[in-house]
mmCIF file of C-alpha atoms in Angstrom:
data_model
loop_
_atom_site.group_PDB
_atom_site.id
_atom_site.type_symbol
_atom_site.label_atom_id
_atom_site.label_comp_id
_atom_site.label_asym_id
_atom_site.label_seq_id
_atom_site.Cartn_x
_atom_site.Cartn_y
_atom_site.Cartn_z
ATOM 1 C CA MET I 188 0.000 0.000 0.000
ATOM 2 C CA SER I 189 1.352 3.422 -0.920
ATOM 3 C CA ARG I 190 2.047 6.181 1.551
ATOM 4 C CA CYS I 191 3.240 9.749 1.237
ATOM 5 C CA HIS I 192 6.381 10.471 3.198
ATOM 6 C CA GLU I 193 7.071 14.101 3.932
ATOM 7 C CA LEU I 194 10.736 15.041 3.966
ATOM 8 C CA VAL I 195 11.868 18.547 4.801
ATOM 9 C CA LEU I 196 15.026 20.113 3.418
ATOM 10 C CA ALA I 197 16.643 23.293 4.678
ATOM 11 C CA CYS I 198 17.585 25.344 1.611
ATOM 12 C CA PRO I 199 19.554 28.540 1.067
ATOM 13 C CA GLY I 200 17.197 31.374 0.200
ATOM 14 C CA LEU I 201 14.104 29.401 1.208
ATOM 15 C CA GLU I 202 13.184 28.624 4.770
ATOM 16 C CA TYR I 203 12.040 25.128 3.892
ATOM 17 C CA VAL I 204 11.367 23.058 0.820
ATOM 18 C CA ARG I 205 9.134 20.118 1.698
ATOM 19 C CA PHE I 206 9.341 16.877 -0.243
ATOM 20 C CA LEU I 207 6.297 14.621 -0.515
ATOM 21 C CA ILE I 208 7.489 11.285 -1.844
ATOM 22 C CA CYS I 209 4.817 8.733 -2.714
ATOM 23 C CA ARG I 210 6.247 5.263 -2.352
ATOM 24 C CA PRO I 211 5.116 1.747 -1.495
ATOM 25 C CA ALA I 212 5.310 1.062 2.236
ATOM 26 C CA LEU I 213 8.873 1.381 3.503
ATOM 27 C CA SER I 214 10.876 -1.217 5.356
ATOM 28 C CA ALA I 215 10.713 -1.394 9.150
ATOM 29 C CA ASN I 216 13.279 1.334 9.737
ATOM 30 C CA GLY I 217 11.489 3.697 7.347
ATOM 31 C CA ASP I 218 14.707 5.587 6.626
ATOM 32 C CA ILE I 219 15.279 4.750 2.959
ATOM 33 C CA GLU I 220 14.591 8.240 1.603
ATOM 34 C CA SER I 221 16.232 9.900 4.609
ATOM 35 C CA ALA I 222 19.431 8.017 3.867
ATOM 36 C CA ILE I 223 19.360 8.946 0.174
ATOM 37 C CA LEU I 224 18.526 12.613 0.733
ATOM 38 C CA ASN I 225 20.934 13.035 3.615
ATOM 39 C CA ASP I 226 20.420 16.791 3.979
ATOM 40 C CA LEU I 227 16.829 16.387 5.140
ATOM 41 C CA VAL I 228 16.118 17.716 8.604
ATOM 42 C CA GLU I 229 12.701 16.213 9.328
ATOM 43 C CA CYS I 230 10.669 13.187 8.282
ATOM 44 C CA HIS I 231 6.930 12.597 8.692
ATOM 45 C CA ARG I 232 4.524 9.965 7.398
ATOM 46 C CA HIS I 233 0.919 10.356 6.331
ATOM 47 C CA PRO I 234 -1.611 7.513 6.725
ATOM 48 C CA ALA I 235 -2.330 5.374 3.707
ATOM 49 C CA GLY I 236 -5.614 6.290 2.064
ATOM 50 C CA THR I 237 -5.420 9.994 2.910
ATOM 51 C CA PRO I 238 -6.432 11.991 -0.219
ATOM 52 C CA LEU I 239 -3.367 13.520 -1.801
ATOM 53 C CA SER I 240 -5.038 16.933 -2.021
ATOM 54 C CA ARG I 241 -5.528 16.969 1.744
ATOM 55 C CA ILE I 242 -1.911 16.009 2.370
ATOM 56 C CA VAL I 243 -0.655 18.782 0.078
ATOM 57 C CA ALA I 244 -3.014 21.287 1.733
ATOM 58 C CA LYS I 245 -1.736 20.312 5.177
ATOM 59 C CA VAL I 246 1.925 20.364 4.207
ATOM 60 C CA SER I 247 1.655 23.682 2.340
ATOM 61 C CA ALA I 248 0.271 25.304 5.486
ATOM 62 C CA ARG I 249 3.337 24.442 7.578
ATOM 63 C CA PRO I 250 5.236 27.497 8.879
ATOM 64 C CA GLY I 251 7.987 28.596 6.514
ATOM 65 C CA CYS I 252 6.944 26.306 3.661
ATOM 66 C CA GLU I 253 7.262 28.058 0.310
ATOM 67 C CA VAL I 254 7.496 25.119 -2.078
ATOM 68 C CA VAL I 255 6.232 21.531 -1.940
ATOM 69 C CA VAL I 256 8.201 19.065 -4.060
ATOM 70 C CA LEU I 257 5.807 16.260 -4.970
ATOM 71 C CA ILE I 258 7.333 13.040 -6.331
ATOM 72 C CA ARG I 259 4.592 10.613 -7.342
ATOM 73 C CA ASN I 260 6.322 8.168 -9.660
ATOM 74 C CA ALA I 261 7.417 5.261 -7.468
ATOM 75 C CA ASN I 262 10.122 4.386 -10.014
ATOM 76 C CA LEU I 263 11.757 7.820 -10.068
ATOM 77 C CA VAL I 264 15.395 7.464 -9.058
ATOM 78 C CA LEU I 265 16.110 9.282 -5.814
ATOM 79 C CA ASP I 266 19.755 10.153 -5.344
ATOM 80 C CA LYS I 267 21.797 12.711 -3.451
ATOM 81 C CA ASP I 268 21.620 15.164 -6.369
ATOM 82 C CA VAL I 269 17.825 15.515 -6.276
ATOM 83 C CA PRO I 270 17.902 18.505 -3.846
ATOM 84 C CA ARG I 271 20.543 20.204 -5.996
ATOM 85 C CA ARG I 272 18.446 19.791 -9.137
ATOM 86 C CA VAL I 273 15.352 21.074 -7.333
ATOM 87 C CA LEU I 274 17.234 24.198 -6.252
ATOM 88 C CA ALA I 275 18.577 24.644 -9.785
ATOM 89 C CA ALA I 276 15.020 24.502 -11.117
ATOM 90 C CA LEU I 277 13.828 27.030 -8.530
ATOM 91 C CA ASP I 278 16.669 29.383 -9.463
ATOM 92 C CA GLN I 279 15.334 29.441 -13.026
ATOM 93 C CA LEU I 280 11.751 30.203 -12.003
ATOM 94 C CA PRO I 281 10.185 33.583 -11.219
ATOM 95 C CA PRO I 282 9.101 34.409 -7.623
ATOM 96 C CA THR I 283 6.689 31.870 -6.106
ATOM 97 C CA GLY I 284 3.926 34.465 -6.057
ATOM 98 C CA THR I 285 3.728 34.374 -9.858
ATOM 99 C CA TRP I 286 3.537 30.644 -10.612
ATOM 100 C CA SER I 287 1.334 27.812 -9.379
ATOM 101 C CA ILE I 288 3.118 24.592 -10.268
ATOM 102 C CA ALA I 289 6.348 23.726 -12.080
ATOM 103 C CA ALA I 290 6.819 20.271 -13.557
ATOM 104 C CA SER I 291 9.420 18.021 -15.140
ATOM 105 C CA GLY I 292 7.135 17.679 -18.154
ATOM 106 C CA GLY I 293 3.702 18.442 -19.506
ATOM 107 C CA LEU I 294 1.508 19.846 -22.235
ATOM 108 C CA GLY I 295 2.354 23.403 -23.253
ATOM 109 C CA LEU I 296 -0.104 26.144 -24.095
ATOM 110 C CA ASP I 297 0.882 25.669 -27.752
ATOM 111 C CA GLU I 298 0.171 21.898 -27.408
ATOM 112 C CA THR I 299 3.918 21.108 -27.449
ATOM 113 C CA ARG I 300 4.884 18.265 -25.135
ATOM 114 C CA TYR I 301 7.832 18.947 -22.842
ATOM 115 C CA LEU I 302 9.853 16.423 -20.846
ATOM 116 C CA ALA I 303 12.922 16.586 -18.579
ATOM 117 C CA LEU I 304 12.695 12.955 -17.429
ATOM 118 C CA TYR I 305 14.358 9.871 -18.890
ATOM 119 C CA ALA I 306 12.286 6.715 -18.471
ATOM 120 C CA SER I 307 14.062 3.429 -19.224
ATOM 121 C CA LYS I 308 10.848 1.771 -20.449
ATOM 122 C CA ASN I 309 9.875 4.660 -22.738
ATOM 123 C CA PRO I 310 13.081 6.583 -23.538
ATOM 124 C CA ALA I 311 12.917 10.012 -25.149
ATOM 125 C CA ILE I 312 15.339 12.876 -25.586
ATOM 126 C CA PRO I 313 14.682 15.366 -22.745
ATOM 127 C CA SER I 314 13.689 18.917 -23.679
ATOM 128 C CA GLN I 315 16.425 21.469 -23.105
ATOM 129 C CA THR I 316 14.488 24.692 -23.596
ATOM 130 C CA GLY I 317 12.542 26.434 -20.893
ATOM 131 C CA PRO I 318 10.970 27.445 -18.675
ATOM 132 C CA ARG I 319 7.826 27.225 -20.803
ATOM 133 C CA PRO I 320 4.178 27.751 -19.804
ATOM 134 C CA LEU I 321 2.166 24.558 -19.293
ATOM 135 C CA LEU I 322 -1.541 23.868 -19.188
ATOM 136 C CA ASP I 323 -1.303 20.261 -18.012
ATOM 137 C CA PRO I 324 1.726 19.354 -15.836
ATOM 138 C CA MET I 325 2.865 15.738 -15.713
ATOM 139 C CA PRO I 326 2.476 14.228 -12.238
ATOM 140 C CA ASP I 327 5.814 12.380 -11.954
ATOM 141 C CA MET I 328 7.735 15.202 -10.230
ATOM 142 C CA THR I 329 6.447 18.710 -9.560
ATOM 143 C CA LEU I 330 7.194 21.838 -7.564
ATOM 144 C CA ILE I 331 4.071 23.381 -6.035
ATOM 145 C CA ALA I 332 3.831 26.956 -4.753
ATOM 146 C CA ALA I 333 2.656 26.440 -1.169
ATOM 147 C CA THR I 334 0.555 29.604 -0.854
ATOM 148 C CA HIS I 335 -1.377 28.770 -4.018
ATOM 149 C CA ALA I 336 -1.875 25.116 -3.059
ATOM 150 C CA HIS I 337 -3.195 26.005 0.379
ATOM 151 C CA LYS I 338 -5.588 28.583 -1.033
ATOM 152 C CA VAL I 339 -7.009 26.128 -3.587
ATOM 153 C CA LEU I 340 -7.049 22.939 -1.527
ATOM 154 C CA ASP I 341 -7.673 23.926 2.079
ATOM 155 C CA GLY I 342 -11.281 23.185 2.910
ATOM 156 C CA ALA I 343 -12.074 22.010 -0.628
ATOM 157 C CA SER I 344 -14.878 19.451 -0.694
ATOM 158 C CA THR I 345 -13.493 17.532 -3.690
ATOM 159 C CA LYS I 346 -10.852 14.888 -3.033
ATOM 160 C CA LEU I 347 -8.178 15.168 -5.693
ATOM 161 C CA ASP I 348 -5.574 12.595 -6.636
ATOM 162 C CA THR I 349 -5.377 11.966 -10.378
ATOM 163 C CA ALA I 350 -6.331 15.552 -11.277
ATOM 164 C CA LEU I 351 -4.340 17.357 -8.577
ATOM 165 C CA GLU I 352 -1.676 18.898 -10.822
ATOM 166 C CA THR I 353 -4.131 19.852 -13.585
ATOM 167 C CA VAL I 354 -6.494 21.521 -11.114
ATOM 168 C CA LEU I 355 -3.660 23.506 -9.514
ATOM 169 C CA ALA I 356 -2.484 24.646 -12.946
ATOM 170 C CA VAL I 357 -5.942 25.706 -14.162
ATOM 171 C CA GLU I 358 -6.741 27.443 -10.859
ATOM 172 C CA GLY I 359 -3.432 29.228 -11.193
ATOM 173 C CA TYR I 360 -4.328 30.684 -14.581
ATOM 174 C CA LEU I 361 -7.735 31.745 -13.265
ATOM 175 C CA HIS I 362 -5.940 33.657 -10.490
ATOM 176 C CA GLY I 363 -3.106 35.185 -12.514
ATOM 177 C CA ARG I 364 -0.434 32.517 -11.964
ATOM 178 C CA VAL I 365 1.386 30.551 -14.651
ATOM 179 C CA SER I 366 2.196 26.834 -14.696
ATOM 180 C CA VAL I 367 5.732 26.128 -15.863
ATOM 181 C CA PHE I 368 7.872 23.420 -17.454
ATOM 182 C CA ALA I 369 11.174 23.342 -15.536
ATOM 183 C CA PRO I 370 13.899 21.778 -17.729
ATOM 184 C CA ARG I 371 16.344 21.607 -14.810
ATOM 185 C CA LEU I 372 14.003 19.296 -12.919
ATOM 186 C CA VAL I 373 15.818 16.315 -14.374
ATOM 187 C CA ALA I 374 15.544 12.740 -13.118
ATOM 188 C CA GLY I 375 15.785 9.166 -14.289
ATOM 189 C CA ILE I 376 12.939 6.662 -14.022
ATOM 190 C CA ASN I 377 13.627 2.964 -13.659
ATOM 191 C CA GLY I 378 10.512 2.041 -15.604
ATOM 192 C CA ASP I 379 7.854 4.177 -17.272
ATOM 193 C CA LEU I 380 6.283 7.592 -16.889
ATOM 194 C CA MET I 381 3.089 7.822 -14.845
ATOM 195 C CA GLY I 382 -0.180 7.355 -16.660
ATOM 196 C CA ARG I 383 -3.573 8.772 -15.705
ATOM 197 C CA ASP I 384 -7.018 7.314 -16.228
ATOM 198 C CA LEU I 385 -9.060 9.679 -18.405
ATOM 199 C CA ASN I 386 -12.372 8.859 -16.722
ATOM 200 C CA THR I 387 -10.974 9.510 -13.239
ATOM 201 C CA LEU I 388 -9.283 12.691 -14.420
ATOM 202 C CA ARG I 389 -12.520 13.913 -15.976
ATOM 203 C CA ARG I 390 -14.593 13.067 -12.901
ATOM 204 C CA GLU I 391 -12.296 14.877 -10.469
ATOM 205 C CA ILE I 392 -11.963 17.977 -12.661
ATOM 206 C CA ARG I 393 -15.733 18.232 -13.171
ATOM 207 C CA ALA I 394 -16.367 17.748 -9.456
ATOM 208 C CA HIS I 395 -13.864 20.447 -8.519
ATOM 209 C CA PHE I 396 -14.887 23.179 -10.944
ATOM 210 C CA GLY I 397 -18.611 22.492 -11.020
ATOM 211 C CA LEU I 398 -20.333 25.240 -13.014
ATOM 212 C CA ARG I 399 -17.510 27.759 -12.714
ATOM 213 C CA LEU I 400 -16.142 26.690 -16.096
ATOM 214 C CA ALA I 401 -19.332 25.184 -17.510
ATOM 215 C CA GLY I 402 -19.290 24.623 -21.234
ATOM 216 C CA GLN I 403 -15.532 25.047 -21.483
ATOM 217 C CA SER I 404 -12.838 22.456 -22.178
ATOM 218 C CA ILE I 405 -9.382 21.715 -20.754
ATOM 219 C CA PRO I 406 -6.741 20.060 -22.970
ATOM 220 C CA THR I 407 -4.654 17.472 -21.110
ATOM 221 C CA LEU I 408 -1.995 14.935 -22.030
ATOM 222 C CA THR I 409 -4.598 12.219 -21.427
ATOM 223 C CA GLY I 410 -7.319 13.776 -23.577
ATOM 224 C CA LEU I 411 -9.673 16.726 -23.853
ATOM 225 C CA ILE I 412 -11.789 17.316 -20.730
ATOM 226 C CA GLU I 413 -15.128 18.951 -21.518
ATOM 227 C CA LEU I 414 -16.919 20.542 -18.588
ATOM 228 C CA GLU I 415 -20.643 19.960 -18.532
ATOM 229 C CA GLY I 416 -23.413 22.477 -18.084
ATOM 230 C CA GLU I 417 -24.561 25.630 -19.781
ATOM 231 C CA GLN I 418 -22.680 28.857 -19.318
ATOM 232 C CA ASP I 419 -24.303 31.148 -16.797
ATOM 233 C CA GLN I 420 -22.622 34.516 -16.428
ATOM 234 C CA ASP I 421 -23.708 34.667 -12.804
ATOM 235 C CA LYS I 422 -21.857 31.438 -12.034
ATOM 236 C CA VAL I 423 -18.911 31.305 -14.428
ATOM 237 C CA ARG I 424 -16.113 33.370 -12.925
ATOM 238 C CA ALA I 425 -13.818 33.490 -15.928
ATOM 239 C CA ASN I 426 -13.187 32.187 -19.382
ATOM 240 C CA LEU I 427 -10.117 29.930 -19.173
ATOM 241 C CA ALA I 428 -9.117 30.781 -22.742
ATOM 242 C CA ASP I 429 -8.826 34.454 -21.727
ATOM 243 C CA CYS I 430 -6.524 33.597 -18.807
ATOM 244 C CA VAL I 431 -3.852 31.494 -20.501
#
């Protein structure tokens, strides 16, 4: 059974960067990631079955947290250089108040696919250019602006897992933040990239946005998500196409 393990890294220029690493249950000592990322100063576990959106909301509210690093691909290779690459990616990004989520791959606003990961089961040449704006971030490894995540997820009635990154990106554009491809967020994967079920993705996105984006559509790497309902100017806050 998978759990999310929260690992906290003290970083120059940021009070804390918090890692959420989703892995199968650890061995008895539970120190596998702590040993690999030896600069971590804290380690916490979250109960299996807790919705990922609630974990991210809780972690993003911790004092001093500016960025949550979410690693969801269980086959992503964790080594001692991961914190260095995360900091390199952050150095290339604008201030955290201007972006919502940065990812190691995703679907760009121009429908270009970007990727900084190398998966042994599905090898591809990583993209070197960036940062670039994304509409749909890949879930394998992301950087999440804590203030934005807490604002969107805290108290939200919808439980998000599959659609978490897409929802954070779309909410970001609706509130003046950009989602970004971070080419320095490089990692190897001993296996394949994460996949997402289109039906689950569609269900979570529709449940989250309700009628706010009724009649509009959201392009994703998995497929086009069409939001049901008729447009009602009293209920629809914004036109997504005008925000990206």
